[in-house]
Short mmCIF file of C-alpha atoms in Angstrom, two decimals:
data_model
loop_
_atom_site.label_atom_id
_atom_site.label_comp_id
_atom_site.label_asym_id
_atom_site.label_seq_id
_atom_site.Cartn_x
_atom_site.Cartn_y
_atom_site.Cartn_z
CA UNK N 19 -7.34 6.66 18.96
CA UNK N 20 -6.22 3.16 19.91
CA UNK N 21 -4.70 3.57 23.37
CA UNK N 22 -2.93 0.22 23.41
CA UNK N 23 0.84 0.22 23.27
CA UNK N 24 0.72 -1.49 19.88
CA UNK N 25 0.94 -0.18 16.33
CA UNK N 26 -1.20 -2.03 13.76
CA UNK N 27 0.13 -2.19 10.20
CA UNK N 28 -1.42 -3.99 7.23
CA UNK N 29 0.44 -4.95 4.05
CA UNK N 30 -0.38 -7.17 1.08
CA UNK N 31 2.08 -8.92 -1.21
CA UNK N 32 2.38 -11.59 -3.86
CA UNK N 33 5.46 -13.80 -4.16
CA UNK N 34 7.19 -11.55 -6.69
CA UNK N 35 7.29 -8.61 -4.28
CA UNK N 36 7.99 -10.55 -1.08
CA UNK N 37 11.52 -9.17 -1.27
CA UNK N 38 10.13 -5.61 -1.07
CA UNK N 39 8.16 -6.59 2.00
CA UNK N 40 11.35 -7.77 3.68
CA UNK N 41 13.10 -4.43 3.16
CA UNK N 42 10.03 -2.47 4.26
CA UNK N 43 9.65 -4.41 7.50
CA UNK N 44 13.32 -4.01 8.31
CA UNK N 45 13.21 -0.25 7.63
CA UNK N 46 10.24 0.14 10.00
CA UNK N 47 11.97 -1.83 12.73
CA UNK N 48 15.33 -0.06 12.44
CA UNK N 49 13.79 3.41 12.65
CA UNK N 50 11.24 2.64 15.37
CA UNK N 51 12.60 4.27 18.54
CA UNK N 52 9.64 4.35 20.93
CA UNK N 53 8.26 1.55 23.11
CA UNK N 54 5.25 0.39 21.06
CA UNK N 55 5.22 -3.16 19.75
CA UNK N 56 4.21 -3.63 16.13
CA UNK N 57 1.50 -6.02 14.96
CA UNK N 58 1.99 -6.64 11.27
CA UNK N 59 -0.91 -8.18 9.36
CA UNK N 60 0.20 -9.60 6.02
CA UNK N 61 -2.32 -10.50 3.33
CA UNK N 62 -0.52 -13.32 1.57
CA UNK N 63 -1.30 -13.42 -2.14
CA UNK N 64 0.73 -16.53 -2.95
CA UNK N 65 3.98 -15.97 -1.03
CA UNK N 66 6.10 -19.14 -1.06
CA UNK N 67 7.06 -20.89 2.17
CA UNK N 68 10.70 -20.01 1.55
CA UNK N 69 9.90 -16.31 1.16
CA UNK N 70 7.62 -16.40 4.18
CA UNK N 71 10.56 -17.62 6.23
CA UNK N 72 12.74 -14.84 4.83
CA UNK N 73 10.09 -12.29 5.75
CA UNK N 74 9.89 -13.66 9.30
CA UNK N 75 13.68 -13.51 9.53
CA UNK N 76 13.58 -9.86 8.41
CA UNK N 77 11.85 -8.85 11.65
CA UNK N 78 12.91 -9.06 15.28
CA UNK N 79 10.15 -10.98 17.13
CA UNK N 80 10.78 -8.84 20.21
CA UNK N 81 9.46 -5.85 18.26
CA UNK N 82 7.35 -7.19 15.40
CA UNK N 83 4.64 -9.87 15.51
CA UNK N 84 3.53 -11.10 12.06
CA UNK N 85 0.05 -12.49 11.34
CA UNK N 86 -0.69 -14.13 7.99
CA UNK N 87 -3.93 -14.16 6.00
CA UNK N 88 -4.42 -15.98 2.69
CA UNK N 89 -6.10 -14.02 -0.10
CA UNK N 90 -8.66 -16.80 -0.51
CA UNK N 91 -9.76 -16.22 3.08
CA UNK N 92 -9.79 -12.43 2.79
CA UNK N 93 -11.98 -11.78 -0.25
CA UNK N 94 -15.60 -12.87 0.36
CA UNK N 95 -16.99 -15.36 -2.17
CA UNK N 96 -19.73 -12.94 -3.26
CA UNK N 97 -17.24 -10.19 -4.16
CA UNK N 98 -16.22 -9.82 -7.80
CA UNK N 99 -12.99 -7.87 -8.31
CA UNK N 100 -13.37 -5.39 -11.21
CA UNK N 101 -11.34 -6.03 -14.34
CA UNK N 102 -9.91 -2.58 -15.02
CA UNK N 103 -7.59 -1.64 -17.88
CA UNK N 104 -4.43 -1.29 -15.78
CA UNK N 105 -1.58 -3.72 -15.18
CA UNK N 106 -1.98 -3.36 -11.43
CA UNK N 107 -2.12 -6.83 -9.87
CA UNK N 108 -5.13 -8.17 -7.98
CA UNK N 109 -2.97 -7.77 -4.88
CA UNK N 110 -3.56 -4.01 -5.10
CA UNK N 111 -7.26 -4.48 -4.30
CA UNK N 112 -6.54 -6.42 -1.12
CA UNK N 113 -6.14 -3.23 0.91
CA UNK N 114 -9.90 -2.80 0.62
CA UNK N 115 -10.38 -5.87 2.83
CA UNK N 116 -7.83 -4.96 5.51
CA UNK N 117 -10.46 -3.91 8.12
CA UNK N 118 -11.94 -7.42 8.11
CA UNK N 119 -8.76 -9.24 9.15
CA UNK N 120 -8.07 -7.16 12.25
CA UNK N 121 -9.02 -8.31 15.76
CA UNK N 122 -12.35 -7.15 17.15
CA UNK N 123 -11.99 -3.84 18.95
CA UNK N 124 -9.22 -2.51 16.70
CA UNK N 125 -9.70 1.21 16.22
CA UNK N 126 -7.15 2.10 13.58
CA UNK N 127 -4.37 0.74 11.42
CA UNK N 128 -1.74 1.96 8.99
CA UNK N 129 -1.86 0.49 5.50
CA UNK N 130 1.40 0.44 3.53
CA UNK N 131 2.08 -0.68 -0.03
CA UNK N 132 5.07 -3.01 -0.13
CA UNK N 133 7.04 -0.82 -2.55
CA UNK N 134 8.09 1.50 0.27
CA UNK N 135 10.70 1.96 2.95
CA UNK N 136 10.17 3.97 6.14
CA UNK N 137 12.96 6.33 7.20
CA UNK N 138 11.32 7.91 10.26
CA UNK N 139 9.73 6.51 13.42
CA UNK N 140 6.43 4.86 12.47
CA UNK N 141 5.04 5.88 15.87
CA UNK N 142 4.98 9.50 14.70
CA UNK N 143 2.65 8.50 11.89
CA UNK N 144 0.61 6.28 14.21
CA UNK N 145 -0.19 9.19 16.54
CA UNK N 146 -1.70 11.32 13.77
CA UNK N 147 -4.99 13.01 14.66
CA UNK N 148 -7.56 12.15 11.98
CA UNK N 149 -9.70 15.15 12.97
CA UNK N 150 -12.91 13.14 12.50
CA UNK N 151 -11.90 12.09 8.99
CA UNK N 152 -12.18 8.47 7.89
CA UNK N 153 -8.57 8.22 6.73
CA UNK N 154 -5.35 10.22 6.61
CA UNK N 155 -3.16 10.14 3.50
CA UNK N 156 -0.82 12.19 1.32
CA UNK N 157 -1.90 14.12 -1.75
CA UNK N 158 -1.02 12.29 -4.95
CA UNK N 159 1.20 13.56 -7.76
CA UNK N 160 -1.95 14.32 -9.77
CA UNK N 161 -3.09 16.49 -6.82
CA UNK N 162 -6.75 17.02 -7.72
CA UNK N 163 -9.80 15.16 -9.02
CA UNK N 164 -9.68 17.27 -12.18
CA UNK N 165 -6.08 16.42 -13.07
CA UNK N 166 -5.78 16.09 -16.88
CA UNK N 167 -3.59 12.97 -16.59
CA UNK N 168 -4.67 11.32 -13.31
CA UNK N 169 -7.28 12.13 -10.72
CA UNK N 170 -10.88 11.10 -11.39
CA UNK N 171 -11.51 11.18 -15.17
CA UNK N 172 -15.30 11.39 -14.85
CA UNK N 173 -15.37 13.83 -11.93
CA UNK N 174 -17.92 16.04 -13.73
CA UNK N 175 -20.41 13.21 -14.15
CA UNK N 176 -19.99 12.30 -10.49
CA UNK N 177 -20.54 15.88 -9.33
CA UNK N 178 -17.05 16.17 -7.83
CA UNK N 179 -15.35 19.56 -7.89
CA UNK N 180 -12.23 19.59 -10.11
CA UNK N 181 -10.21 21.22 -7.30
CA UNK N 182 -11.09 18.45 -4.79
CA UNK N 183 -7.85 17.07 -3.42
CA UNK N 184 -6.88 13.57 -4.59
CA UNK N 185 -4.82 11.22 -2.39
CA UNK N 186 -2.40 8.40 -3.02
CA UNK N 187 -3.76 5.20 -1.45
CA UNK N 188 -0.37 3.55 -0.95
CA UNK N 189 -0.16 4.83 2.61
CA UNK N 190 -3.28 5.37 4.68
CA UNK N 191 -4.15 5.65 8.35
CA UNK N 192 -7.65 4.19 8.63
CA UNK N 193 -10.41 4.60 11.20
CA UNK N 194 -11.55 0.96 11.29
CA UNK N 195 -14.73 1.60 13.27
CA UNK N 196 -16.07 4.22 10.87
CA UNK N 197 -14.93 2.29 7.80
CA UNK N 198 -16.91 -0.77 8.85
CA UNK N 199 -19.89 1.28 9.99
CA UNK N 200 -20.18 2.90 6.56
CA UNK N 201 -19.38 -0.28 4.60
CA UNK N 202 -16.66 1.52 2.65
CA UNK N 203 -15.23 -1.65 1.08
CA UNK N 204 -18.45 -2.55 -0.71
CA UNK N 205 -19.11 1.05 -1.67
CA UNK N 206 -15.68 1.30 -3.34
CA UNK N 207 -16.09 -1.99 -5.19
CA UNK N 208 -19.54 -0.98 -6.44
CA UNK N 209 -18.14 2.37 -7.52
CA UNK N 210 -15.47 0.58 -9.57
CA UNK N 211 -18.02 -1.63 -11.29
CA UNK N 212 -20.30 1.33 -12.00
CA UNK N 213 -17.51 3.45 -13.50
CA UNK N 214 -15.22 0.82 -15.01
CA UNK N 215 -14.40 2.81 -18.14
CA UNK N 216 -13.04 5.65 -15.99
CA UNK N 217 -11.01 3.51 -13.57
CA UNK N 218 -7.39 4.52 -14.10
CA UNK N 219 -5.49 3.57 -10.94
CA UNK N 220 -7.39 0.51 -9.72
CA UNK N 221 -9.04 0.86 -6.31
CA UNK N 222 -7.36 4.23 -5.70
CA UNK N 223 -9.93 5.64 -8.10
CA UNK N 224 -12.83 4.25 -6.07
CA UNK N 225 -11.36 5.27 -2.74
CA UNK N 226 -11.03 8.86 -3.92
CA UNK N 227 -14.59 8.92 -5.25
CA UNK N 228 -16.14 7.50 -2.09
CA UNK N 229 -13.92 9.42 0.35
CA UNK N 230 -13.81 12.74 -1.47
CA UNK N 231 -13.31 15.58 1.04
CA UNK N 232 -13.29 13.05 3.87
CA UNK N 233 -9.57 12.55 4.37
CA UNK N 234 -6.89 14.24 6.43
CA UNK N 235 -3.94 15.52 4.40
CA UNK N 236 -0.56 14.57 5.88
CA UNK N 237 2.92 16.00 5.50
CA UNK N 238 3.97 14.92 1.96
CA UNK N 239 7.16 13.46 3.40
CA UNK N 240 5.06 10.55 4.72
CA UNK N 241 4.63 9.39 1.12
CA UNK N 242 7.59 10.76 -0.81
CA UNK N 243 7.49 9.55 -4.39
CA UNK N 244 10.78 8.13 -5.64
CA UNK N 245 10.68 10.18 -8.85
CA UNK N 246 10.94 13.39 -6.81
CA UNK N 247 14.07 14.55 -4.99
CA UNK N 248 12.53 15.28 -1.59
CA UNK N 249 14.55 16.70 1.28
CA UNK N 250 14.45 14.49 4.39
CA UNK N 251 11.64 12.12 3.38
CA UNK N 252 9.92 10.13 6.13
CA UNK N 253 8.84 7.38 3.74
CA UNK N 254 9.93 6.60 0.18
CA UNK N 255 7.35 5.18 -2.22
CA UNK N 256 8.81 3.51 -5.32
CA UNK N 257 5.91 4.41 -7.60
CA UNK N 258 7.63 3.68 -10.89
CA UNK N 259 10.03 0.84 -11.65
CA UNK N 260 10.95 -0.88 -8.40
CA UNK N 261 14.52 -0.70 -7.05
CA UNK N 262 15.03 -4.46 -7.46
CA UNK N 263 15.22 -4.03 -11.24
CA UNK N 264 18.18 -2.97 -13.37
CA UNK N 265 15.94 -0.53 -15.22
CA UNK N 266 15.16 1.47 -12.05
CA UNK N 267 15.25 5.12 -13.14
CA UNK N 268 14.09 7.17 -10.15
CA UNK N 269 16.33 9.10 -7.73
CA UNK N 270 19.54 7.00 -7.43
CA UNK N 271 20.07 7.55 -3.72
CA UNK N 272 16.61 6.14 -3.01
CA UNK N 273 17.71 2.86 -4.58
CA UNK N 274 20.77 2.96 -2.32
CA UNK N 275 18.47 3.48 0.68
CA UNK N 276 16.42 0.45 -0.32
CA UNK N 277 19.47 -1.79 -0.55
CA UNK N 278 20.77 -0.50 2.77
CA UNK N 279 17.78 -2.12 4.46
CA UNK N 280 17.59 -5.12 2.14
CA UNK N 281 21.16 -6.03 3.13
CA UNK N 282 19.89 -6.46 6.70
CA UNK N 283 17.52 -9.23 5.57
CA UNK N 284 18.01 -12.77 4.16
CA UNK N 285 17.96 -11.12 0.70
CA UNK N 286 21.25 -9.38 1.50
CA UNK N 287 23.00 -10.76 -1.60
CA UNK N 288 20.28 -9.78 -4.04
CA UNK N 289 21.34 -8.14 -7.30
CA UNK N 290 19.04 -6.03 -9.53
CA UNK N 291 17.27 -8.27 -12.04
CA UNK N 292 16.70 -7.90 -15.81
CA UNK N 293 13.81 -5.84 -17.07
CA UNK N 294 12.24 -8.65 -19.12
CA UNK N 295 11.23 -10.23 -15.80
CA UNK N 296 9.35 -7.04 -14.84
CA UNK N 297 7.55 -6.88 -18.18
CA UNK N 298 6.52 -10.53 -18.05
CA UNK N 299 5.08 -10.00 -14.57
CA UNK N 300 2.94 -7.12 -15.82
CA UNK N 301 1.56 -9.33 -18.56
CA UNK N 302 0.83 -12.08 -16.05
CA UNK N 303 -0.93 -9.57 -13.80
CA UNK N 304 -3.35 -8.64 -16.58
CA UNK N 305 -4.12 -12.27 -17.40
CA UNK N 306 -4.57 -13.21 -13.76
CA UNK N 307 -6.93 -10.29 -13.15
CA UNK N 308 -9.11 -11.34 -16.09
CA UNK N 309 -9.12 -15.00 -15.07
CA UNK N 310 -9.98 -14.12 -11.47
CA UNK N 311 -12.96 -12.05 -12.59
CA UNK N 312 -14.34 -14.85 -14.75
CA UNK N 313 -13.87 -17.47 -12.04
CA UNK N 314 -15.77 -15.45 -9.40
#
């Protein structure tokens, strides 16, 4: 375990979801009660200068130090991002490259999707014992590799047991040293290319194939899905329609929680936006993913 009095967190965002990043950062800061400082590494997938300033203003520099990395400098030139069938943006794949942006000697980090808020002290998550596993995560809604609607569609062909537990990759504690030693990033990307017809949830598919039975299961409250009414969640993950949209349809009080933290940021006057904006972004994500693949 990293003995330094610093918590390392990695996030990735495009400009559309910069507002989510602001609320997430503020929620971490507000609920962090112990003495550790937080180093936040942001993979910037086209965040505007104005939104970058808002993100900086969402964090107290006495507690949070922010380090920025452009997508173009994060993905190696020889890497070709798979063009899967989903509407997940390219930004989703950036978590695969997180270990390469961290300072030499870093032992672990927490990865968080931006569509989250943290309601408990992040230091409790940081101190998790990985028990010699490569990552720690929370079991996904689909629960197992053999799930009829999620999981790993071609688990039989891959020789994976249907009852093998399947994790959600939106929140992970990662052993950097072991990840790099085993070249997990390239193994996941190759897995995606080799099984493209079965890829259902972007890189989460590949991570679960490569890390099957090699992850530490955490208390589900550390990745509480917004469609479920969980008692005392530690972290809320807005899996479905994000709380910034009028069409948000998950647990209502979770949207209220999101806006509680957003009001502490420069986006404090934000109002939920029309759904046509969300749908147009999904279409743009698909086009951008295809164009990126052809340009590589």
